[in-house]
Short mmCIF file of C-alpha atoms in Angstrom, two decimals:
data_model
loop_
_atom_site.label_atom_id
_atom_site.label_comp_id
_atom_site.label_asym_id
_atom_site.label_seq_id
_atom_site.Cartn_x
_atom_site.Cartn_y
_atom_site.Cartn_z
CA MET A 1 0.12 -0.03 0.01
CA ASP A 2 1.26 3.47 -1.01
CA ILE A 3 1.25 6.37 1.19
CA ARG A 4 -0.04 9.73 -0.26
CA PHE A 5 -0.31 13.15 0.72
CA GLN A 6 -3.22 15.41 -0.07
CA LYS A 7 -3.35 19.28 0.69
CA GLY A 8 -5.60 22.15 0.12
CA PRO A 9 -9.39 22.80 0.67
CA ALA A 10 -11.04 20.01 2.23
CA SER A 11 -13.83 20.15 -0.58
CA ASP A 12 -10.94 18.73 -2.73
CA TRP A 13 -10.11 15.67 -0.82
CA ARG A 14 -10.58 12.51 -2.47
CA ALA A 15 -10.51 8.80 -1.42
CA ASN A 16 -13.09 6.19 -1.24
CA THR A 17 -13.12 6.22 2.69
CA ALA A 18 -12.13 8.61 5.49
CA ILE A 19 -10.76 7.16 8.84
CA VAL A 20 -11.08 9.38 12.03
CA PHE A 21 -10.58 8.59 15.47
CA GLY A 22 -12.39 9.49 18.80
CA PHE A 23 -12.56 9.29 22.46
CA LYS A 24 -15.21 7.87 24.68
CA ASN A 25 -18.11 10.06 25.43
CA GLU A 26 -16.76 12.94 23.41
CA PRO A 27 -18.39 14.64 20.24
CA LEU A 28 -16.85 12.97 17.23
CA LEU A 29 -17.56 15.49 14.75
CA GLU A 30 -16.54 18.53 16.60
CA ARG A 31 -13.01 17.40 16.94
CA ILE A 32 -12.72 17.25 12.87
CA PRO A 33 -14.46 20.29 11.09
CA ALA A 34 -12.47 20.04 8.03
CA LEU A 35 -13.81 16.16 7.55
CA THR A 36 -17.53 17.62 7.68
CA ASP A 37 -16.42 20.38 5.26
CA ALA A 38 -15.18 17.53 2.71
CA ALA A 39 -18.08 15.36 3.40
CA PRO A 40 -21.11 17.46 4.80
CA TRP A 41 -23.32 14.39 4.54
CA ILE A 42 -21.81 12.86 7.87
CA THR A 43 -23.52 15.35 9.91
CA ILE A 44 -26.92 13.96 8.96
CA THR A 45 -26.21 10.25 8.82
CA PRO A 46 -27.92 8.68 11.79
CA ALA A 47 -24.75 6.18 12.25
CA HIS A 48 -22.62 8.79 13.79
CA LEU A 49 -24.97 8.94 16.73
CA ASP A 50 -24.09 5.10 17.31
CA PHE A 51 -20.42 6.13 17.83
CA ARG A 52 -19.55 6.19 21.59
CA GLY A 53 -15.82 5.94 21.50
CA ASP A 54 -15.26 2.79 23.64
CA LYS A 55 -11.91 1.48 22.67
CA ASN A 56 -11.62 -0.15 19.09
CA GLN A 57 -15.40 0.46 18.60
CA VAL A 58 -15.82 0.64 14.73
CA VAL A 59 -18.66 2.87 13.30
CA VAL A 60 -19.13 2.83 9.40
CA MET A 61 -21.10 5.46 7.74
CA TYR A 62 -22.22 6.03 4.35
CA GLY A 63 -22.94 8.72 2.08
CA HIS A 64 -23.90 8.67 -1.77
CA PRO A 65 -21.24 6.31 -3.49
CA ASP A 66 -20.84 9.24 -6.39
CA ILE A 67 -19.42 11.92 -3.95
CA PRO A 68 -16.38 12.67 -2.71
CA LEU A 69 -15.30 10.60 0.58
CA PRO A 70 -18.66 8.49 0.21
CA ARG A 71 -17.78 6.42 3.45
CA CYS A 72 -16.16 7.03 6.92
CA ILE A 73 -14.81 4.52 9.25
CA ALA A 74 -14.58 5.87 13.06
CA VAL A 75 -12.63 3.99 15.62
CA GLY A 76 -13.04 4.50 19.22
CA LEU A 77 -9.73 5.10 21.26
CA GLY A 78 -11.64 4.66 24.76
CA ASP A 79 -10.89 7.07 27.75
CA ARG A 80 -8.90 10.15 27.02
CA SER A 81 -7.03 10.06 30.41
CA LYS A 82 -5.73 6.31 29.29
CA PHE A 83 -4.82 7.33 25.86
CA THR A 84 -1.02 5.85 24.86
CA LEU A 85 0.58 5.32 21.70
CA GLU A 86 -0.29 1.62 22.06
CA THR A 87 -4.08 2.87 21.99
CA LEU A 88 -3.41 4.55 18.61
CA ARG A 89 -1.58 1.79 17.16
CA GLY A 90 -4.75 -0.79 17.97
CA ALA A 91 -7.07 1.69 16.59
CA VAL A 92 -5.22 2.35 13.51
CA ALA A 93 -4.84 -1.53 13.01
CA THR A 94 -8.70 -1.82 13.80
CA ALA A 95 -9.52 0.38 11.04
CA MET A 96 -7.19 -1.00 8.49
CA GLN A 97 -8.75 -4.53 9.27
CA LYS A 98 -12.14 -3.16 8.45
CA CYS A 99 -10.81 -1.54 5.28
CA ARG A 100 -9.73 -4.93 4.17
CA GLU A 101 -12.98 -6.64 5.38
CA LEU A 102 -14.88 -3.92 2.98
CA LYS A 103 -12.37 -4.24 0.45
CA VAL A 104 -11.78 -0.57 0.45
CA GLU A 105 -9.44 0.69 -2.58
CA THR A 106 -8.31 3.98 -1.27
CA CYS A 107 -8.57 5.66 2.13
CA ALA A 108 -7.45 8.69 3.97
CA ILE A 109 -7.04 10.19 7.35
CA PRO A 110 -7.37 14.15 7.99
CA LEU A 111 -4.51 15.32 10.23
CA GLU A 112 -7.27 17.01 12.50
CA THR A 113 -8.04 13.80 14.01
CA PHE A 114 -4.53 14.00 15.74
CA SER A 115 -4.89 17.28 16.82
CA ASP A 116 -5.89 17.15 20.60
CA MET A 117 -4.34 13.47 21.14
CA ASP A 118 -1.73 13.62 24.15
CA ALA A 119 1.66 13.51 21.95
CA GLU A 120 3.46 15.65 19.06
CA ASP A 121 1.64 15.27 15.76
CA THR A 122 4.65 14.06 13.97
CA VAL A 123 5.04 11.19 16.64
CA LEU A 124 1.16 10.28 15.88
CA VAL A 125 1.55 10.49 12.28
CA GLU A 126 4.79 8.26 12.14
CA GLU A 127 3.08 5.59 14.28
CA ALA A 128 -0.36 5.73 12.38
CA VAL A 129 1.51 5.23 9.15
CA LEU A 130 3.73 2.39 10.80
CA SER A 131 0.52 0.61 12.16
CA MET A 132 -1.18 1.11 8.78
CA LEU A 133 1.48 -1.00 6.95
CA LEU A 134 2.16 -3.48 9.93
CA SER A 135 -1.46 -4.18 10.24
CA LEU A 136 -1.68 -5.46 6.51
CA TYR A 137 1.23 -7.71 6.56
CA THR A 138 0.57 -11.29 5.51
CA TYR A 139 3.04 -14.30 4.98
CA ASP A 140 1.23 -16.27 2.11
CA ALA A 141 3.89 -16.31 -0.52
CA LEU A 142 4.26 -20.33 -0.03
CA LYS A 143 0.51 -20.90 -0.80
CA THR A 144 -0.77 -22.38 -3.71
CA THR A 145 -4.42 -23.09 -3.11
CA GLN A 146 -6.17 -19.62 -1.63
CA GLU A 147 -8.56 -18.28 -4.27
CA GLU A 148 -6.97 -14.64 -3.77
CA PRO A 149 -4.34 -12.94 -1.84
CA ALA A 150 -5.21 -11.13 1.02
CA PHE A 151 -6.59 -7.52 0.07
CA SER A 152 -5.09 -4.34 0.77
CA PRO A 153 -6.10 -0.75 -0.08
CA ARG A 154 -4.01 0.53 -2.95
CA TRP A 155 -3.27 3.56 -1.14
CA ALA A 156 -3.71 5.76 2.15
CA ALA A 157 -3.53 9.55 2.23
CA LEU A 158 -3.00 11.93 4.85
CA LEU A 159 -5.13 15.03 4.43
CA SER A 160 -4.26 18.50 5.16
CA THR A 161 -6.08 21.83 4.46
CA ALA A 162 -2.80 23.67 4.17
CA GLU A 163 -1.67 25.11 0.75
CA VAL A 164 1.70 23.33 1.39
CA PHE A 165 1.90 19.98 3.04
CA PRO A 166 3.70 20.14 6.24
CA ASP A 167 7.16 19.39 5.76
CA ASP A 168 7.45 17.84 9.53
CA ILE A 169 4.43 15.47 8.62
CA HIS A 170 5.70 14.67 5.40
CA ALA A 171 9.09 13.49 7.06
CA ALA A 172 7.32 11.66 10.10
CA ALA A 173 4.90 9.63 7.58
CA ARG A 174 8.38 8.74 5.76
CA ARG A 175 9.96 7.40 9.10
CA GLY A 176 6.82 5.56 9.73
CA GLU A 177 7.30 3.70 6.23
CA ALA A 178 10.90 2.97 6.71
CA ALA A 179 10.55 1.56 10.16
CA ALA A 180 7.39 -0.66 8.62
CA LYS A 181 9.86 -1.77 5.79
CA GLY A 182 12.45 -2.90 8.34
CA VAL A 183 9.97 -4.67 10.60
CA THR A 184 8.22 -6.57 7.75
CA ALA A 185 11.56 -7.63 6.35
CA ALA A 186 12.28 -9.30 9.60
CA ARG A 187 9.12 -10.76 10.01
CA THR A 188 9.37 -12.46 6.61
CA LEU A 189 13.03 -13.97 7.13
CA VAL A 190 11.82 -15.30 10.55
CA ASN A 191 8.40 -16.70 8.86
CA GLY A 192 10.48 -18.48 6.13
CA PRO A 193 10.94 -22.10 6.74
CA ALA A 194 14.67 -23.40 7.43
CA ASN A 195 14.83 -25.37 4.20
CA ILE A 196 14.50 -21.97 2.52
CA VAL A 197 16.17 -19.33 4.91
CA THR A 198 19.36 -20.98 5.22
CA PRO A 199 22.61 -19.21 6.41
CA ALA A 200 23.43 -18.72 2.38
CA HIS A 201 19.95 -17.32 2.07
CA LEU A 202 20.65 -14.66 4.74
CA ALA A 203 23.99 -13.72 3.16
CA ASP A 204 21.92 -13.14 -0.45
CA LYS A 205 19.77 -10.85 1.52
CA ALA A 206 22.65 -9.14 3.05
CA ARG A 207 24.22 -8.83 -0.48
CA ALA A 208 20.92 -7.67 -1.96
CA LEU A 209 20.62 -4.63 0.80
CA GLY A 210 24.28 -3.77 -0.03
CA ARG A 211 23.42 -3.66 -3.95
CA THR A 212 20.08 -1.82 -3.20
CA TYR A 213 21.33 0.93 -0.95
CA GLY A 214 25.09 0.93 -1.23
CA PHE A 215 26.02 -0.65 2.22
CA SER A 216 29.22 -2.10 2.62
CA VAL A 217 28.67 -6.04 3.04
CA ARG A 218 31.10 -8.77 3.80
CA VAL A 219 30.31 -12.60 3.97
CA LEU A 220 32.68 -14.27 6.09
CA GLU A 221 32.73 -18.32 5.03
CA ALA A 222 32.95 -21.14 7.29
CA PRO A 223 36.55 -22.29 6.63
CA GLU A 224 37.81 -18.43 7.08
CA LEU A 225 36.06 -18.22 10.42
CA ALA A 226 37.59 -21.79 11.50
CA ALA A 227 41.11 -20.40 10.55
CA MET A 228 40.49 -17.10 12.43
CA GLY A 229 40.07 -19.33 15.49
CA MET A 230 36.39 -18.99 16.31
CA GLY A 231 36.57 -22.33 17.98
CA ALA A 232 33.02 -21.54 19.77
CA PHE A 233 31.31 -20.80 16.83
CA GLU A 234 32.86 -23.83 14.94
CA SER A 235 31.76 -26.23 17.48
CA VAL A 236 28.14 -25.21 16.44
CA PHE A 237 28.38 -25.20 12.84
CA LYS A 238 30.65 -28.08 12.29
CA GLY A 239 27.64 -30.55 12.56
CA ALA A 240 25.73 -29.01 9.73
CA GLU A 241 25.37 -29.72 6.07
CA GLU A 242 24.59 -26.22 5.40
CA GLN A 243 27.60 -23.94 5.68
CA ALA A 244 27.95 -21.31 8.31
CA LYS A 245 28.50 -17.67 7.29
CA MET A 246 29.11 -14.43 9.41
CA LEU A 247 27.41 -11.48 7.74
CA VAL A 248 28.94 -8.11 8.19
CA LEU A 249 27.13 -4.69 6.94
CA GLU A 250 28.15 -1.46 7.30
CA HIS A 251 26.18 2.06 6.71
CA ALA A 252 28.14 5.19 6.99
CA LEU A 253 27.00 8.05 5.17
CA LYS A 254 29.63 10.60 3.98
CA GLY A 255 31.36 12.38 6.85
CA THR A 256 30.76 9.49 9.41
CA GLU A 257 33.37 6.92 8.00
CA ASN A 258 35.72 7.40 10.82
CA ASP A 259 32.91 7.89 13.72
CA ALA A 260 32.91 5.16 16.24
CA PRO A 261 30.12 3.04 14.94
CA ILE A 262 27.25 1.43 16.79
CA VAL A 263 27.45 -2.21 16.34
CA PHE A 264 24.60 -4.63 16.61
CA VAL A 265 24.96 -8.30 16.67
CA GLY A 266 22.09 -10.76 15.89
CA LYS A 267 21.96 -14.50 16.44
CA GLY A 268 21.42 -16.30 13.38
CA VAL A 269 20.90 -19.90 14.09
CA THR A 270 18.37 -20.84 11.28
CA PHE A 271 17.36 -24.20 12.63
CA ASP A 272 18.13 -25.22 15.94
CA THR A 273 17.55 -29.01 16.89
CA GLY A 274 19.68 -28.65 20.21
CA GLY A 275 22.52 -30.65 18.61
CA ILE A 276 23.44 -33.74 20.37
CA SER A 277 21.53 -32.39 23.50
CA ILE A 278 18.32 -32.71 21.04
CA LYS A 279 15.41 -30.88 21.61
CA PRO A 280 12.03 -32.50 22.28
CA SER A 281 9.97 -32.68 18.68
CA ALA A 282 7.00 -30.81 20.43
CA SER A 283 7.13 -27.35 18.73
CA MET A 284 10.57 -27.98 17.18
CA HIS A 285 9.24 -26.45 13.97
CA GLU A 286 9.24 -23.13 15.66
CA MET A 287 13.17 -23.17 16.02
CA LYS A 288 13.05 -21.75 12.63
CA SER A 289 12.63 -18.62 14.53
CA ASP A 290 15.98 -18.91 16.18
CA MET A 291 17.54 -16.39 13.70
CA ALA A 292 15.19 -13.70 14.95
CA GLY A 293 17.92 -11.75 16.06
CA ALA A 294 20.05 -11.81 12.96
CA ALA A 295 16.91 -11.03 10.88
CA ALA A 296 16.40 -7.87 13.46
CA VAL A 297 19.69 -6.88 12.41
CA LEU A 298 18.79 -7.17 8.67
CA GLY A 299 15.73 -5.62 8.94
CA LEU A 300 17.22 -2.81 10.60
CA PHE A 301 19.39 -2.14 7.51
CA GLU A 302 16.24 -2.32 5.46
CA ALA A 303 14.86 0.53 7.50
CA LEU A 304 18.49 2.33 7.20
CA GLY A 305 18.09 2.19 3.51
CA ASN A 306 14.84 3.91 3.43
CA SER A 307 16.44 6.74 6.06
CA ASP A 308 19.13 9.42 5.97
CA ILE A 309 20.42 8.85 9.52
CA PRO A 310 24.07 10.28 9.32
CA ARG A 311 25.42 7.72 11.88
CA ARG A 312 28.03 4.89 11.35
CA VAL A 313 26.14 1.50 12.06
CA VAL A 314 27.97 -2.03 11.75
CA GLY A 315 25.45 -5.02 11.78
CA ILE A 316 27.03 -8.36 12.53
CA ALA A 317 25.00 -11.82 12.17
CA PRO A 318 26.87 -14.96 12.81
CA CYS A 319 24.72 -17.58 10.94
CA THR A 320 24.33 -21.50 11.13
CA GLU A 321 22.17 -24.38 11.93
CA ASN A 322 22.51 -26.61 14.90
CA MET A 323 22.27 -30.12 13.93
CA PRO A 324 23.16 -33.56 15.63
CA ASP A 325 25.78 -35.25 13.16
CA GLY A 326 28.94 -37.59 13.16
CA ARG A 327 30.90 -34.63 13.48
CA ALA A 328 28.86 -32.45 15.77
CA THR A 329 30.28 -31.64 19.32
CA ARG A 330 29.56 -33.76 22.26
CA PRO A 331 28.64 -32.72 25.60
CA GLY A 332 31.84 -32.53 27.51
CA ASP A 333 33.95 -31.24 24.74
CA VAL A 334 36.29 -28.12 25.18
CA VAL A 335 36.78 -25.56 22.81
CA LYS A 336 39.06 -22.49 22.50
CA THR A 337 37.11 -19.35 21.46
CA LEU A 338 38.58 -16.34 19.60
CA SER A 339 39.33 -14.49 22.63
CA GLY A 340 41.65 -17.43 23.87
CA LYS A 341 39.23 -18.38 26.61
CA THR A 342 38.36 -22.13 26.82
CA VAL A 343 34.79 -23.24 27.20
CA GLU A 344 33.48 -26.85 28.18
CA ILE A 345 30.32 -27.64 26.13
CA ILE A 346 28.03 -28.90 28.88
CA ASN A 347 24.93 -28.70 26.65
CA THR A 348 24.97 -28.43 22.75
CA ASP A 349 21.53 -26.75 23.02
CA ALA A 350 23.07 -23.73 24.70
CA GLU A 351 24.40 -22.55 21.15
CA GLY A 352 23.47 -19.31 20.81
CA ARG A 353 26.10 -18.19 23.37
CA LEU A 354 28.74 -19.79 21.63
CA ILE A 355 28.36 -18.37 18.09
CA LEU A 356 27.85 -14.90 19.93
CA CYS A 357 30.91 -14.94 21.97
CA ASP A 358 33.13 -15.23 18.95
CA ALA A 359 31.10 -12.73 17.01
CA LEU A 360 31.40 -10.31 19.89
CA THR A 361 35.11 -10.75 20.30
CA TRP A 362 35.50 -10.47 16.49
CA ALA A 363 33.72 -7.15 16.59
CA GLN A 364 35.83 -5.63 19.23
CA GLN A 365 38.76 -6.54 17.28
CA GLU A 366 37.62 -5.23 14.16
CA TYR A 367 36.16 -1.73 15.19
CA THR A 368 36.39 0.38 18.33
CA PRO A 369 32.55 0.87 19.06
CA ALA A 370 30.47 3.53 20.59
CA ALA A 371 28.50 0.61 21.82
CA ILE A 372 27.77 -2.99 21.15
CA ILE A 373 24.28 -4.26 21.14
CA ASP A 374 23.33 -7.89 20.66
CA LEU A 375 19.93 -9.35 19.90
CA ALA A 376 19.16 -13.18 20.58
CA THR A 377 16.51 -15.59 21.21
CA LEU A 378 18.86 -16.94 23.83
CA THR A 379 16.73 -18.58 26.75
CA GLY A 380 13.88 -20.25 27.38
CA ALA A 381 14.66 -19.21 31.06
CA CYS A 382 13.76 -15.45 29.77
CA VAL A 383 10.51 -16.50 28.54
CA VAL A 384 9.57 -18.03 32.02
CA ALA A 385 10.82 -15.00 33.75
CA LEU A 386 8.95 -12.39 31.44
CA GLY A 387 6.56 -14.06 29.41
CA THR A 388 6.10 -13.45 25.83
CA ASP A 389 5.64 -9.96 25.49
CA VAL A 390 8.87 -8.39 27.41
CA ALA A 391 12.54 -9.08 26.49
CA ALA A 392 15.07 -8.69 29.00
CA VAL A 393 17.96 -6.16 29.01
CA PHE A 394 21.50 -6.79 30.37
CA ALA A 395 23.83 -4.07 30.20
CA THR A 396 27.34 -2.84 31.41
CA ASP A 397 26.06 0.53 32.48
CA ASP A 398 22.79 2.05 33.80
CA ALA A 399 22.52 4.57 31.29
CA LEU A 400 22.89 2.13 28.07
CA SER A 401 20.03 -0.29 29.95
CA ARG A 402 17.54 2.92 30.24
CA GLN A 403 18.28 3.99 26.87
CA VAL A 404 17.21 0.42 25.46
CA THR A 405 14.24 0.37 27.99
CA GLU A 406 12.84 4.02 27.15
CA THR A 407 13.44 3.84 23.51
CA GLY A 408 11.17 0.48 23.31
CA GLU A 409 8.67 1.59 25.43
CA ARG A 410 8.23 4.44 23.00
CA VAL A 411 8.43 2.50 20.08
CA GLY A 412 6.11 -0.46 21.33
CA ASP A 413 9.07 -2.82 21.96
CA ARG A 414 9.13 -3.60 25.93
CA PHE A 415 12.33 -4.61 27.68
CA TRP A 416 12.75 -5.19 31.35
CA PRO A 417 16.43 -4.74 33.01
CA LEU A 418 17.89 -8.04 34.68
CA PRO A 419 21.01 -7.65 36.75
CA LEU A 420 24.48 -8.40 35.84
CA TRP A 421 25.95 -9.58 39.03
CA ASP A 422 29.21 -11.41 39.15
CA LEU A 423 27.61 -13.87 41.59
CA TYR A 424 25.60 -15.30 38.71
CA PHE A 425 28.59 -16.64 37.00
CA GLU A 426 29.34 -19.24 39.90
CA PRO A 427 27.25 -21.79 38.33
CA LEU A 428 29.31 -21.60 34.85
CA LYS A 429 32.65 -22.36 36.57
CA SER A 430 34.21 -25.46 35.22
CA GLU A 431 36.90 -27.85 36.56
CA VAL A 432 38.58 -28.50 33.03
CA ALA A 433 38.00 -25.13 31.13
CA ASP A 434 37.88 -21.47 31.77
CA MET A 435 34.16 -21.71 32.02
CA MET A 436 31.12 -24.07 31.06
CA ASN A 437 28.55 -23.03 28.39
CA VAL A 438 25.52 -23.44 30.88
CA GLY A 439 24.92 -23.63 34.68
CA GLY A 440 22.07 -24.81 36.54
CA ARG A 441 18.45 -24.16 35.74
CA GLU A 442 18.39 -21.15 38.19
CA GLY A 443 18.59 -17.70 36.99
CA GLY A 444 19.35 -19.21 33.37
CA ALA A 445 18.77 -15.90 31.52
CA ILE A 446 21.32 -14.25 33.74
CA ASN A 447 23.84 -16.88 33.69
CA ALA A 448 23.67 -16.78 29.77
CA ALA A 449 24.45 -12.95 29.77
CA LEU A 450 27.22 -13.41 32.35
CA PHE A 451 28.58 -15.95 29.91
CA LEU A 452 28.57 -13.43 27.23
CA LYS A 453 30.06 -10.71 29.52
CA GLN A 454 33.20 -12.38 29.86
CA PHE A 455 34.02 -11.64 25.92
CA ILE A 456 33.32 -7.84 26.37
CA GLY A 457 36.38 -5.87 27.03
CA GLU A 458 37.05 -3.37 29.93
CA GLY A 459 35.28 -0.04 29.17
CA VAL A 460 33.23 -1.34 26.29
CA ARG A 461 29.70 -0.40 26.52
CA TRP A 462 27.72 -3.40 25.72
CA ALA A 463 23.78 -4.33 26.11
CA HIS A 464 22.53 -8.02 25.74
CA LEU A 465 18.72 -8.17 24.67
CA ASP A 466 17.35 -11.83 24.93
CA ILE A 467 14.33 -11.47 22.88
CA ALA A 468 13.27 -15.10 23.09
CA GLY A 469 9.75 -13.97 24.21
CA PRO A 470 8.37 -11.65 22.01
CA ALA A 471 10.21 -12.69 18.62
CA TYR A 472 7.96 -15.02 17.79
CA LYS A 473 4.16 -15.44 18.73
CA SER A 474 2.01 -18.24 18.00
CA LYS A 475 -1.14 -15.88 18.30
CA LYS A 476 -2.50 -12.92 15.93
CA SER A 477 -2.31 -9.83 17.44
CA PRO A 478 -3.61 -6.24 15.96
CA LEU A 479 -0.40 -5.55 14.26
CA SER A 480 0.89 -8.98 13.19
CA VAL A 481 -0.26 -12.15 12.14
CA PRO A 482 1.13 -15.28 14.18
CA GLY A 483 4.85 -15.95 13.61
CA GLY A 484 7.84 -13.42 13.41
CA THR A 485 7.15 -9.96 15.02
CA GLY A 486 10.14 -8.11 13.97
CA PHE A 487 10.68 -7.17 17.42
CA GLY A 488 13.88 -5.04 18.20
CA VAL A 489 14.04 -3.20 14.72
CA ARG A 490 12.46 -0.33 15.80
CA THR A 491 14.30 0.19 19.03
CA MET A 492 17.57 -0.12 17.09
CA LEU A 493 16.52 2.24 14.53
CA GLU A 494 15.76 4.90 17.17
CA ILE A 495 18.91 4.25 18.70
CA VAL A 496 20.77 4.83 15.86
CA ARG A 497 18.55 7.79 15.00
CA ASN A 498 19.46 9.43 18.44
CA GLY A 499 22.84 8.01 19.12
CA ILE A 500 24.23 6.48 22.10
CA THR A 501 23.55 8.67 25.19
CA GLY A 502 25.07 8.83 28.53
CA ALA A 503 28.39 7.20 29.74
#
């Protein structure tokens, strides 16, 4: 669906359907006088009297089909005192689903409908555009028997009575579009089956991003990774037939090439059987989503390619399958990591931290980062602790933890800080190596974060985001079909936009 802009007298506005929003027990039409100028019939249609403004209530009003704006969809926001950006996202998604149901070809939102909401107009427009696009996302590319693809409007317009469309609103809408492209790109990668979305497939996607947007892209192959001394990463990929790869993407607009980059590292296990410590078969098919961190990093670069942010950004994605094989790592094996530290592998299903530790070491050897942030579907323990709607953030300093948490809250990615206290490293101590890759059952998400912290240099600002819960959902939500959610893309994009703060 295209996003368009219409300006000038309300009588000149054109679309099949107008979309407006209203609060509970407040007059709807008084808030949007331009709409009544554009479609005077609304004031006399009885349907507008049915609008109470309850949260996500939908009222459809009809005029004559041959006049401009012959239909209006009104969606309730609930109590004004309880309004949040999440309220708006849900209301926009509700409106777009009604457009899909009615097969609306073109729709439009008057800017006046945002005028008295408790947020800046630019923020509201960005969130509305993003929500329109995300709520229409489907993953049906592999279906051959459906009668027709899911319907979407051809375009949606923002309507302004100004003679010149406001530049700040135009820019906000484009930000929403860019973010939506990044999130949907990540979703599509996570939703793809593991026989298609292999490490090679992710490498092809990275190269395509480089060609399209001019990013620098490197793909490090398995023999090179092994030769470098990435023994932890190799311990995971040597049991897989699919060749492992590490993707390195760099975004640096002119003038930023020598800046300290923000480095994002995404776990890319394209299918996780658990290896020799094999998982139960129930729900194993969902382990195609164990590359959601890598997908989010690639989604970030899709969004950056559609933005103009003068910031140097590096994305790193170690990608492999974790498979049982005659060459696979055995529980009890000891490997030497790129850092030189040794790890006793107690459980081969704790593989994410093994590929990440070498990738994190390599990132610090290759760059002097402003900060490193990794994203990984790392532990089931995190899901037990926080559920499926919230990710954990572990950070080496409180300012970085706050930036991630507050940014996520603003854009709809919820994070909760957990501690990095050294006492949680005790269960990881080994009799035969520098550390084990797992401890006991207690505090599993924190143990995993402490393991990764052993590979972060002194003074390096680092945050680990365990996104195991919200990265993949089995149930539909207003903004997402079942499957990959694209969680983390927007948080990363906003951190890039604002730069790393604090110290």
